CSV table of C-alpha atoms in Angstrom, one decimal:
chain,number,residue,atom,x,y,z
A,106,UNK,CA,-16.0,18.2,-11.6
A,107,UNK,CA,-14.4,20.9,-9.8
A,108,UNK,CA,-11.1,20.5,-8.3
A,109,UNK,CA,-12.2,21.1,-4.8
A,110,UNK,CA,-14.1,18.2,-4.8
A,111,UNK,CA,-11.7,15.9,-6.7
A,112,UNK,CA,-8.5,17.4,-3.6
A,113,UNK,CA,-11.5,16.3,-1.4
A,114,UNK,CA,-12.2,13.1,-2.5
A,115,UNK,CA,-8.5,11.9,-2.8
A,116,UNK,CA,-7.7,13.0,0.9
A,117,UNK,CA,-10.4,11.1,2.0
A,118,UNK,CA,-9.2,8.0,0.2
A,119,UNK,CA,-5.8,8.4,1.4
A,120,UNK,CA,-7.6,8.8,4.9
A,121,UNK,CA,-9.0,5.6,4.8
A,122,UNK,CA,-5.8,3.7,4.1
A,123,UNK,CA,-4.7,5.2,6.9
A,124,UNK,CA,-7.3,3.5,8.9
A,125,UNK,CA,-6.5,0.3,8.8
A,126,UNK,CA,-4.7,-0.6,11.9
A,127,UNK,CA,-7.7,0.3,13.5
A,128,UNK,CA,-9.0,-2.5,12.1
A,129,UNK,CA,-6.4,-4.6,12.1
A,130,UNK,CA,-6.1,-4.2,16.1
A,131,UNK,CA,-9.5,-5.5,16.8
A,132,UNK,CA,-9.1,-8.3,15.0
A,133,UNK,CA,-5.4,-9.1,16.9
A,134,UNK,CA,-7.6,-8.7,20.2
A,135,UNK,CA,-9.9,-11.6,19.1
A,136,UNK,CA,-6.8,-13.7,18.0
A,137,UNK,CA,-6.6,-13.4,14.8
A,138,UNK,CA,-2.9,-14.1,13.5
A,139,UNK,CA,-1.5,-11.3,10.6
A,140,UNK,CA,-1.9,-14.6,7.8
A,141,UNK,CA,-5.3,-14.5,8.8
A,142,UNK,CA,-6.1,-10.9,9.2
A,143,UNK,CA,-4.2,-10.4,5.5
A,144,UNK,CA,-6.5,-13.3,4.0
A,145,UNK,CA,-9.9,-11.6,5.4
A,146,UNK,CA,-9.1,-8.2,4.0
A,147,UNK,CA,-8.4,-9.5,0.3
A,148,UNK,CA,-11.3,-12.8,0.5
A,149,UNK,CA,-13.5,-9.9,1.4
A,150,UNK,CA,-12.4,-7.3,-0.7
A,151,UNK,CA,-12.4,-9.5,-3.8
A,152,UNK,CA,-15.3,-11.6,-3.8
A,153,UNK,CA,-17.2,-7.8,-3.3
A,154,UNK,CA,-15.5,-6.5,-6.0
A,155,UNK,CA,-16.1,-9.1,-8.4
A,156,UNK,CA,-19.4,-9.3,-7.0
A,157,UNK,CA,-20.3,-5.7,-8.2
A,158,UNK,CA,-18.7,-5.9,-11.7
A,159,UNK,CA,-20.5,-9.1,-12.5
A,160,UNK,CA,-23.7,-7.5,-11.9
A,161,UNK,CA,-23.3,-3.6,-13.2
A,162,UNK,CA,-19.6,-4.0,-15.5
A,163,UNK,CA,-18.4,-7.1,-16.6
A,164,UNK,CA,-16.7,-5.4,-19.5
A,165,UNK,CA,-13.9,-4.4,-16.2
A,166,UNK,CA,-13.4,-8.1,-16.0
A,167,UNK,CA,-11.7,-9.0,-19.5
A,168,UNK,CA,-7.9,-9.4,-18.8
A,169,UNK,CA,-5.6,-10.9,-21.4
A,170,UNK,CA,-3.7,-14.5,-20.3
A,171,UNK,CA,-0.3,-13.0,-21.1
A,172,UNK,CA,-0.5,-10.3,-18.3
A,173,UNK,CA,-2.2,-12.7,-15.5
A,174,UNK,CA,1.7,-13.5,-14.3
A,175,UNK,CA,1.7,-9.7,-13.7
A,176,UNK,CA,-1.6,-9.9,-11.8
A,177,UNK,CA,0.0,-12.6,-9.7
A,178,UNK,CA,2.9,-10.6,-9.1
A,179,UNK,CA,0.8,-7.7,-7.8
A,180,UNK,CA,-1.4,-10.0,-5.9
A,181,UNK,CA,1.0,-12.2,-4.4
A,182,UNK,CA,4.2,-10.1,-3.9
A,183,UNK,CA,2.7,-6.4,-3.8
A,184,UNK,CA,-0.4,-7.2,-1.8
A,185,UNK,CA,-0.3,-10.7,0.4
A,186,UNK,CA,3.4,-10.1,1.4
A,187,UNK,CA,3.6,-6.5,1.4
A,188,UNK,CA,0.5,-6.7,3.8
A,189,UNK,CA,1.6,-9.4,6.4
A,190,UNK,CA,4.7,-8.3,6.8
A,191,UNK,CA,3.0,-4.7,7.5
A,192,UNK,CA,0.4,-6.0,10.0
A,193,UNK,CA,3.6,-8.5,11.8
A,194,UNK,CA,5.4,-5.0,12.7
A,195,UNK,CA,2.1,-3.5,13.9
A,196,UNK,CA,1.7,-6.7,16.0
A,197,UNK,CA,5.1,-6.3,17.3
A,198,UNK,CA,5.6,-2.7,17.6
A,199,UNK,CA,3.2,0.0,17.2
A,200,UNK,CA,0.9,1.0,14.9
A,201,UNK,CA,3.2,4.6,14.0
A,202,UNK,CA,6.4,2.5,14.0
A,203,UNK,CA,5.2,0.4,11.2
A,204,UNK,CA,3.7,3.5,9.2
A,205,UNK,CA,6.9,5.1,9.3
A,206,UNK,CA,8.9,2.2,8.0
A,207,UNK,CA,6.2,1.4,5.5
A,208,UNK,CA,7.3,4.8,4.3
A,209,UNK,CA,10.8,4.5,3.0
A,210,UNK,CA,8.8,2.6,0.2
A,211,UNK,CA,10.2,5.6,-1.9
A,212,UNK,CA,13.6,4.6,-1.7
A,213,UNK,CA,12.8,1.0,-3.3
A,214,UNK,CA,10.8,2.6,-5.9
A,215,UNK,CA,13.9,4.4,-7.2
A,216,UNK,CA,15.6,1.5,-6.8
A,217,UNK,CA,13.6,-0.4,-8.9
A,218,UNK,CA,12.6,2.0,-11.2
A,219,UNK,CA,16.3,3.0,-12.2
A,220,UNK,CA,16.7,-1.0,-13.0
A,221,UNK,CA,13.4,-1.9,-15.0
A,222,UNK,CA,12.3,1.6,-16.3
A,223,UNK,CA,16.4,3.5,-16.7
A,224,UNK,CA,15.2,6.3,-14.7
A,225,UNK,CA,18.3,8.7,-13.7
A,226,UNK,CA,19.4,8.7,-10.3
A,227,UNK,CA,19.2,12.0,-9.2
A,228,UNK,CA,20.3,14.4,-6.4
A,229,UNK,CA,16.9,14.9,-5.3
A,230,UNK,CA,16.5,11.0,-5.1
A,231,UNK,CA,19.9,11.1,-3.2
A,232,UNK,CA,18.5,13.5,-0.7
A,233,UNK,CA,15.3,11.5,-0.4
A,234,UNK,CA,17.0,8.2,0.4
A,235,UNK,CA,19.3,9.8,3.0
A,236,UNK,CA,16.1,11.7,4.5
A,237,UNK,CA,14.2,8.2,5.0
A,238,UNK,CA,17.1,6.4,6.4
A,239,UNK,CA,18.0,9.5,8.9
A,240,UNK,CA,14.5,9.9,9.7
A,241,UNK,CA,13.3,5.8,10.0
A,242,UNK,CA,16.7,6.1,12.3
A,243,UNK,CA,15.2,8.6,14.6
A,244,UNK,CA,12.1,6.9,14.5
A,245,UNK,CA,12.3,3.5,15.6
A,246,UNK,CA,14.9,5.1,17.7
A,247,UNK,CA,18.3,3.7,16.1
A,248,UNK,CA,19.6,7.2,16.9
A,249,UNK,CA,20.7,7.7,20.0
A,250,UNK,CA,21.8,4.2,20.2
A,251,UNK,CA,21.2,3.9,23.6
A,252,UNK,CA,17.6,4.5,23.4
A,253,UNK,CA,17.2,1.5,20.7
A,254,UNK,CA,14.6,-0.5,22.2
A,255,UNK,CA,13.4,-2.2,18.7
A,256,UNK,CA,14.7,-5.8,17.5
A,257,UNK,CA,16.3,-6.1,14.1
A,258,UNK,CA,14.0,-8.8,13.4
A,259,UNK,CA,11.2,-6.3,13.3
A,260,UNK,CA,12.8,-3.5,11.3
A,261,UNK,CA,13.5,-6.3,8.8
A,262,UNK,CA,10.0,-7.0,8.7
A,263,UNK,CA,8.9,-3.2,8.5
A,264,UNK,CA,11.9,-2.7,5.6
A,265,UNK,CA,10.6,-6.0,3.4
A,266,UNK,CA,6.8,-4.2,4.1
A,267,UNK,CA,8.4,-1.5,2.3
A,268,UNK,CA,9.8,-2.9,-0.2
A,269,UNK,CA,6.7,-5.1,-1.5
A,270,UNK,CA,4.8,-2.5,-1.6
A,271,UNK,CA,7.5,-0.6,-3.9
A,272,UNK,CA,7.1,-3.3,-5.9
A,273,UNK,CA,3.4,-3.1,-6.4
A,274,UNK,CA,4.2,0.2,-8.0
A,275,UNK,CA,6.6,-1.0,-10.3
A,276,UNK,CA,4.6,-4.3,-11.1
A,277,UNK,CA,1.1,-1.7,-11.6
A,278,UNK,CA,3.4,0.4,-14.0
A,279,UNK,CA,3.5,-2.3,-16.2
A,280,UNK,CA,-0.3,-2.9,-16.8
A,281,UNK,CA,-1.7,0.4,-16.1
A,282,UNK,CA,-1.5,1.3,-19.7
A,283,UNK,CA,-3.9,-1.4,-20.7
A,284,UNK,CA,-6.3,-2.0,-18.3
A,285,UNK,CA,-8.6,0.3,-15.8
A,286,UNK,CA,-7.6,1.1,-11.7
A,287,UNK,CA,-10.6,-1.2,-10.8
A,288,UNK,CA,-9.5,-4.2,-13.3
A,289,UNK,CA,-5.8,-3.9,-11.8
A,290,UNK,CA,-7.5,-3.8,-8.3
A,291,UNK,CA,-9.8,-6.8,-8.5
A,292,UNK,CA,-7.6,-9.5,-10.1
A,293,UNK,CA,-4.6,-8.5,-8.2
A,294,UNK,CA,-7.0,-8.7,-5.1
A,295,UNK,CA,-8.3,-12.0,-6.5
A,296,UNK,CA,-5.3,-13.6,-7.5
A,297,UNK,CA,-3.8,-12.6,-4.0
A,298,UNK,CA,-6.5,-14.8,-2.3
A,299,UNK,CA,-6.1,-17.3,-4.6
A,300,UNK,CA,-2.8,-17.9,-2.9
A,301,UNK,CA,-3.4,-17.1,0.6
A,302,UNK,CA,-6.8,-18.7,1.5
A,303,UNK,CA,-5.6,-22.3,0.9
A,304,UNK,CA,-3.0,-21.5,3.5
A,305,UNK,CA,-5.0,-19.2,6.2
A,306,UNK,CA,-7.0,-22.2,8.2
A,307,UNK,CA,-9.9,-19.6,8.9
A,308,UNK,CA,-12.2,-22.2,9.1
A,309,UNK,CA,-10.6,-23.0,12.4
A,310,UNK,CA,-11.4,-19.9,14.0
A,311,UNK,CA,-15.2,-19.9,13.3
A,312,UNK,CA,-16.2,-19.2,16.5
A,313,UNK,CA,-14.8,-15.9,16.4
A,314,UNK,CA,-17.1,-15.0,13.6
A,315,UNK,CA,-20.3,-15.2,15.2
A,316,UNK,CA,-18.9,-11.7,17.3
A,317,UNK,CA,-20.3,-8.5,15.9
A,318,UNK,CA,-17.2,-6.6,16.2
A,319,UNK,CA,-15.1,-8.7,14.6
A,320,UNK,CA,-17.5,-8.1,11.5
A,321,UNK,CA,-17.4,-4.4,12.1
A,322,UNK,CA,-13.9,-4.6,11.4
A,323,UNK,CA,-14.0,-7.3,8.5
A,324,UNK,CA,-16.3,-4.6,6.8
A,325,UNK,CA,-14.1,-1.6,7.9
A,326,UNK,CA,-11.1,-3.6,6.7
A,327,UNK,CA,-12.2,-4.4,3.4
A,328,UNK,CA,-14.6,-1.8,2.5
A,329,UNK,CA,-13.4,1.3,4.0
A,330,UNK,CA,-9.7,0.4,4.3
A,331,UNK,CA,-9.6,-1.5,0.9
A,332,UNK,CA,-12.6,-1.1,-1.5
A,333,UNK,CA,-13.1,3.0,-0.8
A,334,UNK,CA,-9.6,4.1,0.4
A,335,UNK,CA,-8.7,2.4,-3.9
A,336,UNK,CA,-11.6,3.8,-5.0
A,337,UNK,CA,-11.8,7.3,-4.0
A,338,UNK,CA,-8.0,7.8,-4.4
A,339,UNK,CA,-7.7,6.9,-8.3
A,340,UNK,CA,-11.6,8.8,-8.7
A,341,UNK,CA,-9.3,11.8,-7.7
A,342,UNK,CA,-6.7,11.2,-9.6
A,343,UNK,CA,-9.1,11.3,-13.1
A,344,UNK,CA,-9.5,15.4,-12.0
A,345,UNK,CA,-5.5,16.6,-10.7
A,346,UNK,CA,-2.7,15.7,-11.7
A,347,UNK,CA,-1.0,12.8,-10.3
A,348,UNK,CA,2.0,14.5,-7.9
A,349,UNK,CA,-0.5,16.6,-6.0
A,350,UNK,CA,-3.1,13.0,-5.9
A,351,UNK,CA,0.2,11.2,-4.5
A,352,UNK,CA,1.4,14.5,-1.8
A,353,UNK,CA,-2.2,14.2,-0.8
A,354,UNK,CA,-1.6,10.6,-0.1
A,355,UNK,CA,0.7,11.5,3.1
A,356,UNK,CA,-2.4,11.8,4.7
A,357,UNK,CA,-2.4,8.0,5.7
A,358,UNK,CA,0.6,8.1,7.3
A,359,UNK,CA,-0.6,10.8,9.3
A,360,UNK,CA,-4.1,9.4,9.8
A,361,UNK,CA,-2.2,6.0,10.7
A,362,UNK,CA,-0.2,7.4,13.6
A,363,UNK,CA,-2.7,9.7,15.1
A,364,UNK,CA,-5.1,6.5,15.1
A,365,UNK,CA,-2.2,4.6,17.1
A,366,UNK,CA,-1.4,7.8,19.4
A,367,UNK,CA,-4.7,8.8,20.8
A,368,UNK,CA,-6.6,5.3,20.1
A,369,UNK,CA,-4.0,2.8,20.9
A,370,UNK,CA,-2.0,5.0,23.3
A,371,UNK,CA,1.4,4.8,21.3
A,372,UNK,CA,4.4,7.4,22.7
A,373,UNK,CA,5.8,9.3,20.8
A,374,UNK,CA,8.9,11.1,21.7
A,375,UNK,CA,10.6,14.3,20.3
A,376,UNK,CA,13.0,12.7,17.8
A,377,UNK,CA,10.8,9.9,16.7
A,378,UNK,CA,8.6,12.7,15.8
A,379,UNK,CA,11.1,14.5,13.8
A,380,UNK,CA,12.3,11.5,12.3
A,381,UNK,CA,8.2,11.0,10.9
A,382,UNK,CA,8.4,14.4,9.4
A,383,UNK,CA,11.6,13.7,8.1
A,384,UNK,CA,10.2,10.4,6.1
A,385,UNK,CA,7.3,12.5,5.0
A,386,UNK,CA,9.5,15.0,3.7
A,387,UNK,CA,11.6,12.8,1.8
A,388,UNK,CA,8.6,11.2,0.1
A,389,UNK,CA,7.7,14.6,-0.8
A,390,UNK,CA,10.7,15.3,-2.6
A,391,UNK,CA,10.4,11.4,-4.3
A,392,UNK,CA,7.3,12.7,-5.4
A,393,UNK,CA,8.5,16.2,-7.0
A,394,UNK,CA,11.6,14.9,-9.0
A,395,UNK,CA,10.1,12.0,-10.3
A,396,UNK,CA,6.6,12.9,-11.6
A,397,UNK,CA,8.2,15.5,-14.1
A,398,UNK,CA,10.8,12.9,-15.6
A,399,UNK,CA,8.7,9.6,-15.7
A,400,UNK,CA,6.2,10.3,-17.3
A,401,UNK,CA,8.0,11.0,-20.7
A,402,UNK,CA,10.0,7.8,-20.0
A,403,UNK,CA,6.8,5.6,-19.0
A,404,UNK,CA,5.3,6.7,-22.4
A,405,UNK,CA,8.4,5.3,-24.4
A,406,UNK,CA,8.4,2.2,-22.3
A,407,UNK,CA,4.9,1.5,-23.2
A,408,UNK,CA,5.4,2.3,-27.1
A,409,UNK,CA,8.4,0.0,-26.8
A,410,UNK,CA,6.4,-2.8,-25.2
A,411,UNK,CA,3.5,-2.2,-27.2
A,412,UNK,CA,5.7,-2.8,-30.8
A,413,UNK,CA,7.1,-6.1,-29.1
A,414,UNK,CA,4.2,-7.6,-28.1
């Protein structure tokens, strides 16, 4: 395949993540609460998922019993929660506010990754951190301080978004050298709704499925959004290397805020705009220092885990 069309194929993965407070709007307009809206996109996502390997490749769906605690971890902590606390600060905010603070995910994954994996600390890491803080300051406007309109109950929610999501990462890291993208992305998926749908009372709300456009965006949601966005994205990665797969991945930030400023009307002022290309810098600079230095260090992880199993 040539490159073009692998660059091409990962932007528009990363594209489609970045559609999914489109989605995720709609159904808030037909009352759907963030619980809810988190237990349609994985119920939907799964069951299609599992659907298609049963039929065309069961072979993706042999997983070992000792790594279905990380499964549950991904699906649990890095999908359920990392998602509703994402759509709660959409709900409450705006669709860029939440993007943005989604964003200082990098920060945890150095975190993280210096405590499970050793990875140095490094000055470019340094620099990244204080870029996402500066910039998430400007952005949910913390700086000035008299222009602060946000509630720290919110922020808290965007930062724990954040942070789950880091931690699917870290959790991902841990499987990825034994089983395929689409294995890791149909049991976590799975074991996600699993926990969720017992707790969702969708059945409730049946009434609101008989409207087409609230099955517009269950599709968008978990095919585009979900099922494509994973897809297309790790397809691409197969063809370049992994930094330039994950720089190409700012495009759902960016695809996320211009959905929220010319669909959904969300201002934008002058600092909160430098303050989003501030974030997106910093996770560009993540992305540079650590690709060159983990992978040497993943490899000896693996081997190490691999002897002690």
């Amino acid at each position: 395949m040539k490159h073009s069309i692998a660059y091409l194929l990962t932007m528009i993965g990363a594209s489609f993540w970045g559609l999914t407070g489109l989605f995720v709007e709609t159904l808030y307009s037909y009352g759907f609460t963030a619980w809810e809206i988190v237990t349609i996109r994985l119920l939907s996502s799964s069951m299609i998922l599992l659907a298609i390997l049963a039929l065309f490749s069961r072979s993706y769906l042999k997983i070992e019993w000792k790594h279905i605690p990380h499964f549950i971890g991904l699906g649990v902590f890095g999908i359920v929660l990392f998602n509703w606390f994402y759509f709660k600060v959409m709900e409450q905010t705006s669709i860029s506010i939440a993007v943005v603070l989604l964003y200082t995910s990098p920060v945890f994954v150095a975190i993280l990754s210096k405590i499970i994996f050793k990875e140095k600390f490094t000055i470019q890491k340094l620099l990244s951190i204080v870029l996402t803080i500066v910039g998430c300051s400007f952005a949910v406007q913390l700086i000035p301080l008299g222009d602060f309109h946000m509630s720290f109950h919110s922020m808290l929610l965007g930062i724990l978004s954040a942070f789950f999501c880091a931690l699917y990462s870290v959790i991902g890291k841990m499987v990825s050298a034994h089983y395929n993208f689409i294995t890791i992305t149909v049991y976590s998926l799975f074991m996600g709704s699993l926990f969720i749908a017992p707790t969702s009372s969708l059945w409730k709300k049946a009434e609101h499925f008989q409207s087409s456009e609230v099955w517009l965006s269950i599709i968008g949601i978990s095919i585009i959004s979900t099922i494509c966005a994973y897809t297309l994205y790790t397809f691409g990665l197969t063809y370049i290397e992994s930094s330039k797969a994950a720089i190409l991945g700012v495009l759902e930030p960016i695809v996320a805020i211009l959905v929220g400023v010319f669909i959904y009307s969300d201002s934008l002022s002058l600092l909160q705009i430098i303050g989003i290309i501030l974030v997106l810098f910093s996770a560009f600079i993540t992305v540079f220092q650590k690709r060159r230095k983990v992978k040497k260090r993943m490899h000896g992880y693996y081997a190490y885990k691999s002897r002690g199993e």
